[in-house]
Amino acid sequence: MAADNRQFAALMPSGHVVRAVAPQVAPAWIHLMRALADSPAEHAQAIHEVASDTEVVFDSVDGTPLSSYVGHGLPPVTVSEMLGQISAALAHLHHLGGAHGDVTPQSIRVVSGQAVLLLEDAALLGDDPQQIIDAQRLDGVACVELLYFMLTGDRYHPGTVGHPAIPLENG
């Protein structure tokens, strides 16, 4: 989560994470967090409460970051299950008119073999429809990059035109 997008995020003794946001971006983001509190996504971090017009309290997620869990790649069936869970959480977020906008292996935790998307890491979006559409597209691109990462354990780096970015069996 970028420091310029938040005032603070801290783990409280209760095991909750508080994220405060700047008042100029808060209304649209707080509206989305209230919608998620009323209609939670199954594989997304739970919202404990919307504490004010600029603060949200999330349940903490004790799990292994996907970036550490993957190692040298996961079996395809595991990748399919976990990417389906991440995609379902993102689809729910998109259905409510929002986007995550910062999906990375660090923003996903693995808990008992299940993927959980951290909402505390979500990019702060205003109410500009084009900004939201762009962030939703970024979420889709991130899923493709996650697919590659989960299968190989390597970060996706696009190749030059005419050269495949994905390694071939024969090199």
Coordinates of N, CA, C and O in Angstrom, one line a residue:
M1 N 0.9 -1.2 0.0 CA 0.0 0.0 0.0 C 0.9 1.2 0.0 O 1.8 1.3 0.8
A2 N 0.7 2.1 -0.9 CA 1.5 3.3 -1.1 C 1.3 4.2 0.1 O 0.2 4.5 0.5
A3 N 2.4 4.8 0.6 CA 2.3 5.7 1.8 C 1.4 6.9 1.5 O 0.8 7.5 2.3
D4 N 1.5 7.4 0.2 CA 0.7 8.6 -0.1 C -0.8 8.4 -0.2 O -1.5 9.3 -0.2
N5 N -1.2 7.1 -0.2 CA -2.6 6.8 -0.3 C -3.2 6.6 1.1 O -4.4 6.2 1.1
R6 N -2.5 6.7 2.1 CA -3.1 6.4 3.4 C -2.5 7.4 4.5 O -1.4 7.9 4.3
Q7 N -3.3 7.6 5.5 CA -2.7 8.3 6.6 C -2.0 7.4 7.6 O -0.9 7.6 8.0
F8 N -2.6 6.2 7.8 CA -2.0 5.2 8.6 C -2.7 3.9 8.5 O -3.9 3.8 8.1
A9 N -2.0 2.8 8.7 CA -2.5 1.5 8.8 C -1.7 0.8 9.9 O -0.5 0.8 9.8
A10 N -2.4 0.4 10.9 CA -1.7 -0.2 12.0 C -2.4 -1.4 12.5 O -3.7 -1.4 12.5
L11 N -1.7 -2.4 13.0 CA -2.3 -3.6 13.6 C -2.6 -3.2 15.1 O -1.7 -2.8 15.8
M12 N -3.8 -3.3 15.4 CA -4.3 -3.0 16.8 C -4.1 -4.3 17.7 O -4.0 -5.4 17.2
P13 N -4.0 -4.1 19.0 CA -3.9 -5.3 19.9 C -5.0 -6.3 19.7 O -4.8 -7.4 19.9
S14 N -6.2 -5.8 19.2 CA -7.3 -6.7 19.0 C -7.1 -7.6 17.8 O -8.0 -8.5 17.6
G15 N -6.1 -7.4 17.0 CA -5.9 -8.2 15.8 C -6.6 -7.6 14.6 O -6.8 -8.3 13.6
H16 N -7.0 -6.4 14.7 CA -7.6 -5.7 13.6 C -6.6 -4.7 13.0 O -5.7 -4.3 13.7
V17 N -6.8 -4.4 11.8 CA -6.0 -3.4 11.1 C -6.8 -2.2 10.8 O -7.9 -2.3 10.2
V18 N -6.3 -1.0 11.1 CA -7.1 0.2 10.8 C -6.4 0.9 9.7 O -5.1 1.0 9.7
R19 N -7.1 1.4 8.7 CA -6.6 2.1 7.6 C -7.4 3.5 7.6 O -8.6 3.5 7.5
A20 N -6.6 4.5 7.7 CA -7.2 5.9 7.6 C -6.9 6.4 6.2 O -5.7 6.2 5.8
V21 N -7.8 7.1 5.6 CA -7.6 7.6 4.3 C -7.7 9.2 4.3 O -8.4 9.7 5.1
A22 N -7.1 9.8 3.3 CA -7.2 11.2 3.2 C -8.6 11.6 2.9 O -9.3 11.0 2.1
P23 N -9.1 12.7 3.5 CA -10.5 13.1 3.3 C -10.9 13.4 1.8 O -12.0 13.1 1.4
Q24 N -10.0 13.8 1.0 CA -10.3 14.1 -0.4 C -10.6 12.8 -1.2 O -11.3 12.9 -2.2
V25 N -10.1 11.7 -0.8 CA -10.5 10.4 -1.5 C -11.4 9.5 -0.8 O -11.9 8.5 -1.3
A26 N -11.7 9.9 0.5 CA -12.4 9.0 1.4 C -13.9 8.7 0.9 O -14.3 7.6 1.1
P27 N -14.7 9.7 0.5 CA -16.1 9.4 0.3 C -16.4 8.2 -0.6 O -17.1 7.3 -0.2
A28 N -15.8 8.1 -1.8 CA -16.0 7.0 -2.7 C -15.5 5.7 -2.1 O -16.1 4.6 -2.2
W29 N -14.3 5.7 -1.5 CA -13.7 4.5 -0.9 C -14.5 4.0 0.3 O -14.7 2.8 0.4
I30 N -14.9 4.9 1.1 CA -15.7 4.6 2.3 C -17.0 4.0 1.9 O -17.5 3.0 2.4
H31 N -17.6 4.6 0.8 CA -18.9 4.0 0.3 C -18.7 2.6 -0.1 O -19.5 1.7 0.2
L32 N -17.6 2.3 -0.8 CA -17.3 0.9 -1.3 C -17.1 0.0 -0.1 O -17.5 -1.1 -0.1
M33 N -16.3 0.5 0.9 CA -16.0 -0.3 2.1 C -17.3 -0.6 2.9 O -17.5 -1.7 3.4
R34 N -18.2 0.3 2.9 CA -19.5 0.1 3.6 C -20.3 -1.0 2.8 O -21.0 -1.9 3.4
A35 N -20.3 -0.9 1.5 CA -21.0 -1.9 0.6 C -20.4 -3.3 0.9 O -21.1 -4.3 1.0
L36 N -19.0 -3.3 1.0 CA -18.4 -4.6 1.2 C -18.7 -5.1 2.6 O -18.8 -6.4 2.9
A37 N -18.8 -4.3 3.6 CA -19.2 -4.7 4.9 C -20.6 -5.3 5.0 O -20.8 -6.3 5.7
D38 N -21.5 -4.7 4.1 CA -22.8 -5.2 4.1 C -22.9 -6.5 3.2 O -23.8 -7.3 3.4
S39 N -22.0 -6.7 2.3 CA -22.1 -7.8 1.3 C -20.6 -8.3 1.1 O -20.0 -8.0 0.1
P40 N -20.1 -9.0 2.1 CA -18.6 -9.4 2.0 C -18.3 -10.4 0.9 O -19.2 -11.2 0.5
A41 N -17.2 -10.2 0.4 CA -16.7 -11.2 -0.6 C -16.0 -12.4 0.1 O -15.3 -12.2 1.1
E42 N -16.3 -13.6 -0.4 CA -15.9 -14.8 0.4 C -14.3 -14.8 0.5 O -13.9 -15.2 1.6
H43 N -13.6 -14.5 -0.5 CA -12.1 -14.6 -0.4 C -11.4 -13.3 -0.3 O -10.3 -13.1 -0.8
A44 N -12.1 -12.3 0.3 CA -11.5 -11.0 0.6 C -11.4 -10.8 2.1 O -12.3 -11.3 2.8
Q45 N -10.5 -10.0 2.5 CA -10.3 -9.6 3.9 C -11.6 -9.0 4.4 O -12.2 -8.2 3.8
A46 N -12.0 -9.5 5.6 CA -13.3 -9.0 6.2 C -13.1 -7.6 6.7 O -12.1 -7.3 7.3
I47 N -14.2 -6.9 6.6 CA -14.2 -5.5 7.2 C -14.9 -5.6 8.6 O -16.0 -6.1 8.7
H48 N -14.2 -5.3 9.6 CA -14.7 -5.3 11.0 C -15.7 -4.2 11.2 O -16.8 -4.4 11.7
E49 N -15.4 -3.0 10.8 CA -16.3 -1.9 10.8 C -15.8 -0.7 10.0 O -14.6 -0.6 9.8
V50 N -16.7 0.1 9.6 CA -16.3 1.4 9.0 C -16.4 2.3 10.1 O -17.5 2.7 10.6
A51 N -15.3 2.7 10.7 CA -15.2 3.4 12.0 C -15.6 4.9 11.9 O -16.1 5.5 12.8
S52 N -15.4 5.5 10.7 CA -15.7 6.9 10.5 C -15.8 7.2 9.0 O -15.7 6.3 8.2
D53 N -15.8 8.5 8.7 CA -15.9 8.9 7.3 C -14.5 8.8 6.6 O -14.4 9.0 5.4
T54 N -13.5 8.5 7.4 CA -12.1 8.3 6.9 C -11.4 7.1 7.4 O -10.2 6.9 7.0
E55 N -12.0 6.3 8.2 CA -11.3 5.1 8.7 C -12.1 3.8 8.6 O -13.3 3.8 8.8
V56 N -11.4 2.8 8.2 CA -12.0 1.4 8.1 C -11.1 0.5 9.0 O -9.9 0.6 9.0
V57 N -11.8 -0.4 9.7 CA -11.1 -1.4 10.6 C -11.3 -2.7 9.9 O -12.5 -3.2 9.7
F58 N -10.2 -3.4 9.5 CA -10.3 -4.7 8.9 C -9.9 -5.7 9.9 O -9.1 -5.5 10.8
D59 N -10.4 -7.0 9.7 CA -9.9 -8.1 10.4 C -8.6 -8.4 9.9 O -8.3 -8.4 8.7
S60 N -7.6 -8.7 10.8 CA -6.3 -9.1 10.3 C -6.4 -10.5 9.7 O -7.2 -11.3 10.0
V61 N -5.5 -10.7 8.8 CA -5.4 -12.0 8.1 C -4.1 -12.6 8.4 O -3.0 -12.2 8.0
D62 N -4.1 -13.7 9.2 CA -2.9 -14.4 9.5 C -2.7 -15.5 8.5 O -3.5 -16.4 8.5
G63 N -1.7 -15.4 7.7 CA -1.5 -16.3 6.6 C -0.2 -16.0 6.0 O 0.5 -15.1 6.4
T64 N 0.2 -16.9 5.1 CA 1.5 -16.7 4.4 C 1.2 -15.9 3.1 O 0.3 -16.1 2.4
P65 N 2.1 -14.9 2.9 CA 2.0 -14.1 1.7 C 2.1 -15.0 0.5 O 3.0 -15.9 0.5
L66 N 1.3 -14.8 -0.5 CA 1.4 -15.7 -1.7 C 2.8 -15.6 -2.3 O 3.3 -16.6 -2.8
S67 N 3.5 -14.5 -2.2 CA 4.9 -14.4 -2.7 C 5.8 -15.3 -2.0 O 6.8 -15.8 -2.6
S68 N 5.5 -15.7 -0.8 CA 6.4 -16.7 -0.1 C 5.8 -18.1 -0.2 O 6.6 -19.1 -0.2
Y69 N 4.6 -18.3 -0.5 CA 3.9 -19.6 -0.5 C 4.2 -20.4 -1.8 O 4.4 -21.6 -1.8
V70 N 4.4 -19.6 -2.9 CA 4.5 -20.2 -4.2 C 5.8 -21.0 -4.4 O 5.8 -22.1 -5.1
G71 N 6.9 -20.6 -3.9 CA 8.2 -21.3 -4.1 C 8.5 -21.3 -5.6 O 8.6 -20.2 -6.2
H72 N 8.8 -22.5 -6.2 CA 9.1 -22.6 -7.6 C 7.9 -22.9 -8.5 O 8.1 -23.3 -9.6
G73 N 6.8 -22.7 -8.0 CA 5.5 -22.9 -8.7 C 4.6 -23.9 -8.0 O 5.1 -24.7 -7.2
L74 N 3.4 -23.8 -8.3 CA 2.4 -24.6 -7.7 C 1.8 -25.6 -8.7 O 1.8 -25.3 -9.9
P75 N 1.2 -26.7 -8.3 CA 0.5 -27.6 -9.3 C -0.6 -26.8 -9.9 O -1.3 -26.0 -9.3
P76 N -0.9 -27.1 -11.2 CA -1.9 -26.4 -11.9 C -3.3 -26.5 -11.3 O -4.0 -25.5 -11.3
V77 N -3.7 -27.6 -10.6 CA -5.0 -27.6 -10.0 C -5.0 -26.6 -8.8 O -6.1 -26.0 -8.6
T78 N -4.0 -26.5 -8.1 CA -3.9 -25.5 -7.0 C -4.0 -24.1 -7.5 O -4.7 -23.2 -7.0
V79 N -3.3 -23.8 -8.6 CA -3.3 -22.5 -9.2 C -4.7 -22.2 -9.7 O -5.2 -21.1 -9.4
S80 N -5.4 -23.2 -10.3 CA -6.8 -22.9 -10.8 C -7.7 -22.6 -9.6 O -8.5 -21.7 -9.7
E81 N -7.6 -23.4 -8.5 CA -8.5 -23.1 -7.4 C -8.2 -21.7 -6.8 O -9.1 -21.0 -6.5
M82 N -6.9 -21.4 -6.5 CA -6.6 -20.2 -5.9 C -6.9 -19.0 -6.8 O -7.4 -17.9 -6.3
L83 N -6.6 -19.0 -8.0 CA -6.9 -17.9 -8.9 C -8.4 -17.7 -9.1 O -8.8 -16.6 -9.2
G84 N -9.1 -18.8 -9.0 CA -10.6 -18.7 -9.0 C -11.1 -18.0 -7.8 O -12.0 -17.2 -7.8
Q85 N -10.5 -18.2 -6.6 CA -10.8 -17.5 -5.4 C -10.5 -16.0 -5.5 O -11.3 -15.2 -5.1
I86 N -9.3 -15.7 -6.0 CA -8.9 -14.3 -6.1 C -9.8 -13.6 -7.1 O -10.3 -12.5 -6.9
S87 N -10.1 -14.3 -8.2 CA -11.0 -13.7 -9.3 C -12.4 -13.5 -8.7 O -13.0 -12.5 -9.1
A88 N -12.9 -14.4 -7.9 CA -14.2 -14.3 -7.3 C -14.3 -13.0 -6.4 O -15.3 -12.3 -6.4
A89 N -13.3 -12.8 -5.6 CA -13.2 -11.7 -4.7 C -13.2 -10.4 -5.6 O -13.9 -9.4 -5.3
L90 N -12.4 -10.4 -6.6 CA -12.3 -9.2 -7.5 C -13.6 -8.9 -8.2 O -14.0 -7.8 -8.3
A91 N -14.2 -10.0 -8.7 CA -15.5 -9.9 -9.4 C -16.6 -9.2 -8.5 O -17.3 -8.4 -8.9
H92 N -16.6 -9.6 -7.2 CA -17.5 -9.1 -6.3 C -17.2 -7.6 -6.0 O -18.1 -6.8 -6.0
L93 N -15.9 -7.3 -5.9 CA -15.5 -5.9 -5.7 C -15.9 -5.0 -7.0 O -16.5 -3.9 -6.8
H94 N -15.7 -5.6 -8.1 CA -16.1 -4.9 -9.4 C -17.6 -4.7 -9.5 O -18.1 -3.7 -9.9
H95 N -18.4 -5.8 -9.1 CA -19.8 -5.7 -9.1 C -20.4 -4.6 -8.3 O -21.4 -4.0 -8.6
L96 N -19.7 -4.3 -7.2 CA -20.1 -3.2 -6.3 C -19.6 -1.9 -6.8 O -19.8 -0.9 -6.1
G97 N -18.9 -1.8 -7.9 CA -18.5 -0.5 -8.5 C -17.1 -0.1 -8.1 O -16.7 1.0 -8.3
G98 N -16.3 -1.0 -7.6 CA -15.0 -0.7 -7.1 C -14.0 -1.5 -7.9 O -14.2 -2.2 -8.9
A99 N -12.7 -1.5 -7.4 CA -11.6 -2.2 -7.9 C -10.6 -2.3 -6.8 O -10.6 -1.5 -5.9
H100 N -9.7 -3.2 -7.0 CA -8.6 -3.3 -6.0 C -7.4 -2.4 -6.5 O -7.0 -1.5 -5.7
G101 N -7.0 -2.6 -7.7 CA -6.1 -1.7 -8.3 C -4.6 -1.9 -7.9 O -3.7 -1.2 -8.5
D102 N -4.4 -2.8 -7.0 CA -3.0 -3.1 -6.6 C -2.8 -4.5 -6.2 O -2.2 -4.9 -5.2
V103 N -3.3 -5.4 -7.1 CA -3.2 -6.9 -6.8 C -1.8 -7.4 -7.1 O -1.3 -7.2 -8.2
T104 N -1.1 -7.8 -6.1 CA 0.2 -8.4 -6.2 C 0.3 -9.7 -5.4 O -0.5 -9.9 -4.5
P105 N 1.4 -10.4 -5.5 CA 1.5 -11.6 -4.6 C 1.6 -11.2 -3.2 O 1.3 -12.0 -2.3
Q106 N 2.0 -10.0 -2.9 CA 2.1 -9.5 -1.5 C 0.8 -9.1 -0.9 O 0.6 -9.1 0.3
S107 N -0.2 -8.9 -1.8 CA -1.5 -8.4 -1.3 C -2.5 -9.6 -1.2 O -3.7 -9.4 -1.0
I108 N -2.0 -10.8 -1.2 CA -2.8 -12.0 -1.1 C -2.1 -12.9 0.0 O -0.9 -13.1 0.0
R109 N -3.0 -13.4 0.9 CA -2.5 -14.3 1.9 C -3.1 -15.7 1.7 O -4.2 -15.8 1.2
V110 N -2.4 -16.7 2.0 CA -2.8 -18.1 1.9 C -3.1 -18.6 3.3 O -2.2 -18.6 4.2
V111 N -4.4 -18.9 3.6 CA -4.8 -19.4 4.9 C -5.5 -20.7 4.7 O -6.5 -20.8 4.0
S112 N -4.9 -21.8 5.3 CA -5.4 -23.1 5.1 C -5.6 -23.5 3.7 O -6.7 -24.1 3.3
G113 N -4.7 -23.1 2.8 CA -4.8 -23.5 1.4 C -5.7 -22.6 0.6 O -5.9 -22.9 -0.6
Q114 N -6.3 -21.6 1.2 CA -7.3 -20.7 0.5 C -6.6 -19.4 0.3 O -5.9 -18.9 1.2
A115 N -6.9 -18.7 -0.8 CA -6.4 -17.4 -1.1 C -7.3 -16.3 -0.5 O -8.6 -16.4 -0.6
V116 N -6.8 -15.3 0.2 CA -7.5 -14.2 0.7 C -6.9 -12.9 0.2 O -5.7 -12.7 0.4
L117 N -7.7 -12.1 -0.5 CA -7.2 -10.8 -1.0 C -7.3 -9.8 0.1 O -8.3 -9.6 0.7
L118 N -6.2 -9.1 0.3 CA -6.1 -8.1 1.4 C -6.7 -6.8 0.8 O -6.2 -6.2 -0.1
L119 N -7.8 -6.3 1.5 CA -8.4 -5.1 1.1 C -7.7 -3.9 1.6 O -7.8 -2.8 1.1
E120 N -7.0 -4.1 2.7 CA -6.2 -3.0 3.3 C -5.1 -2.5 2.3 O -4.6 -1.4 2.5
D121 N -4.8 -3.3 1.3 CA -3.8 -2.9 0.3 C -4.4 -2.3 -0.9 O -3.7 -2.0 -1.8
A122 N -5.7 -2.2 -1.0 CA -6.3 -1.7 -2.2 C -6.0 -0.3 -2.5 O -5.8 0.5 -1.5
A123 N -5.8 0.0 -3.7 CA -5.6 1.4 -4.1 C -6.8 2.3 -3.8 O -7.9 1.8 -3.9
L124 N -6.6 3.5 -3.4 CA -7.7 4.4 -3.1 C -8.1 5.1 -4.4 O -7.4 5.7 -5.1
L125 N -9.4 4.8 -4.7 CA -10.0 5.4 -5.9 C -11.0 6.4 -5.6 O -11.8 6.2 -4.6
G126 N -11.1 7.5 -6.4 CA -12.1 8.5 -6.2 C -13.4 8.0 -6.9 O -13.6 6.8 -7.1
D127 N -14.2 8.9 -7.3 CA -15.5 8.6 -7.9 C -15.4 8.8 -9.4 O -16.5 8.8 -10.1
D128 N -14.2 9.0 -10.0 CA -14.1 9.1 -11.5 C -14.3 7.8 -12.1 O -13.5 6.9 -11.9
P129 N -15.4 7.6 -13.0 CA -15.7 6.3 -13.6 C -14.5 5.8 -14.4 O -14.3 4.6 -14.4
Q130 N -13.8 6.6 -15.1 CA -12.7 6.2 -15.9 C -11.6 5.6 -15.1 O -10.9 4.6 -15.4
Q131 N -11.3 6.2 -13.9 CA -10.3 5.7 -13.0 C -10.7 4.4 -12.5 O -9.8 3.5 -12.4
I132 N -11.9 4.2 -12.2 CA -12.4 2.9 -11.7 C -12.3 1.8 -12.8 O -11.8 0.7 -12.6
I133 N -12.7 2.1 -14.0 CA -12.6 1.2 -15.1 C -11.1 0.8 -15.4 O -10.8 -0.3 -15.6
D134 N -10.2 1.8 -15.3 CA -8.8 1.5 -15.5 C -8.3 0.6 -14.4 O -7.5 -0.3 -14.7
A135 N -8.7 0.9 -13.2 CA -8.3 0.0 -12.1 C -8.8 -1.4 -12.2 O -8.1 -2.4 -11.9
Q136 N -10.0 -1.5 -12.7 CA -10.6 -2.9 -12.9 C -9.8 -3.6 -14.0 O -9.6 -4.8 -13.9
R137 N -9.4 -2.9 -15.0 CA -8.6 -3.5 -16.1 C -7.2 -3.9 -15.5 O -6.7 -5.0 -15.8
L138 N -6.7 -3.1 -14.6 CA -5.4 -3.5 -14.0 C -5.6 -4.7 -13.1 O -4.7 -5.6 -13.1
D139 N -6.7 -4.9 -12.5 CA -7.0 -6.1 -11.7 C -7.0 -7.3 -12.7 O -6.4 -8.4 -12.3
G140 N -7.6 -7.2 -13.9 CA -7.5 -8.3 -14.8 C -6.1 -8.6 -15.3 O -5.7 -9.8 -15.4
V141 N -5.3 -7.6 -15.6 CA -3.9 -7.8 -16.0 C -3.2 -8.5 -14.8 O -2.4 -9.4 -15.0
A142 N -3.4 -8.1 -13.6 CA -2.8 -8.6 -12.4 C -3.1 -10.1 -12.3 O -2.2 -10.9 -11.9
C143 N -4.3 -10.5 -12.7 CA -4.7 -12.0 -12.6 C -3.8 -12.8 -13.6 O -3.4 -13.9 -13.3
V144 N -3.6 -12.2 -14.8 CA -2.8 -12.9 -15.7 C -1.3 -13.1 -15.2 O -0.7 -14.1 -15.3
E145 N -0.8 -12.0 -14.6 CA 0.5 -12.0 -14.1 C 0.6 -13.0 -12.9 O 1.6 -13.7 -12.7
L146 N -0.5 -13.0 -12.0 CA -0.5 -14.0 -10.9 C -0.5 -15.4 -11.5 O 0.1 -16.3 -10.9
L147 N -1.3 -15.7 -12.5 CA -1.3 -17.0 -13.1 C 0.1 -17.4 -13.5 O 0.6 -18.5 -13.1
Y148 N 0.9 -16.6 -14.2 CA 2.2 -16.9 -14.5 C 3.1 -17.1 -13.3 O 3.8 -18.1 -13.2
F149 N 3.0 -16.2 -12.3 CA 3.8 -16.3 -11.1 C 3.5 -17.6 -10.3 O 4.4 -18.3 -9.9
M150 N 2.2 -17.9 -10.2 CA 1.8 -19.1 -9.4 C 2.3 -20.4 -10.1 O 2.6 -21.4 -9.5
L151 N 2.3 -20.4 -11.4 CA 2.8 -21.6 -12.1 C 4.3 -21.8 -12.2 O 4.8 -22.9 -12.1
T152 N 5.0 -20.7 -12.2 CA 6.5 -20.7 -12.4 C 7.3 -20.3 -11.2 O 8.4 -20.7 -11.1
G153 N 6.7 -19.5 -10.3 CA 7.5 -18.9 -9.2 C 8.3 -17.7 -9.6 O 9.0 -17.1 -8.8
D154 N 8.2 -17.3 -10.9 CA 8.9 -16.2 -11.4 C 7.9 -15.0 -11.7 O 6.8 -15.3 -12.1
R155 N 8.5 -13.8 -11.6 CA 7.6 -12.7 -12.0 C 7.5 -12.6 -13.5 O 8.4 -13.0 -14.2
Y156 N 6.4 -12.1 -14.0 CA 6.1 -12.0 -15.4 C 6.8 -10.7 -15.9 O 6.7 -9.7 -15.3
H157 N 7.6 -10.9 -16.9 CA 8.3 -9.7 -17.6 C 8.0 -9.9 -19.1 O 8.4 -10.8 -19.7
P158 N 7.2 -8.9 -19.6 CA 6.9 -9.0 -21.0 C 8.1 -9.0 -21.9 O 9.1 -8.3 -21.6
G159 N 8.0 -9.8 -22.9 CA 9.1 -9.9 -23.9 C 9.0 -8.9 -24.9 O 8.0 -8.1 -25.0
T160 N 10.0 -8.8 -25.8 CA 9.9 -7.8 -26.9 C 9.0 -8.4 -28.0 O 8.8 -9.6 -28.0
V161 N 8.5 -7.6 -28.8 CA 7.6 -8.0 -29.9 C 8.3 -9.1 -30.7 O 9.5 -9.0 -31.1
G162 N 7.6 -10.2 -30.9 CA 8.2 -11.3 -31.7 C 8.9 -12.4 -30.9 O 9.3 -13.4 -31.4
H163 N 9.2 -12.1 -29.6 CA 9.9 -13.0 -28.8 C 8.9 -13.4 -27.6 O 8.4 -12.5 -26.9
P164 N 8.7 -14.7 -27.4 CA 7.8 -15.0 -26.3 C 8.3 -14.7 -24.9 O 9.5 -14.8 -24.7
A165 N 7.4 -14.2 -24.1 CA 7.8 -13.8 -22.7 C 7.8 -15.1 -21.8 O 8.5 -15.1 -20.8
I166 N 7.0 -16.1 -22.2 CA 6.9 -17.3 -21.4 C 8.0 -18.3 -21.9 O 8.1 -18.5 -23.1
P167 N 8.8 -18.8 -21.0 CA 9.9 -19.7 -21.5 C 9.3 -21.0 -22.1 O 8.2 -21.5 -21.7
L168 N 9.9 -21.4 -23.1 CA 9.5 -22.7 -23.8 C 10.3 -23.8 -23.2 O 11.4 -23.7 -22.6
E169 N 9.8 -25.1 -23.4 CA 10.4 -26.3 -22.8 C 11.9 -26.4 -23.4 O 12.7 -26.8 -22.6
N170 N 12.1 -26.1 -24.6 CA 13.4 -26.3 -25.2 C 14.3 -25.0 -25.1 O 15.3 -24.9 -25.8
G171 N 13.9 -24.1 -24.2 CA 14.7 -22.9 -24.0 C 14.3 -21.8 -24.9 O 14.7 -20.7 -24.9

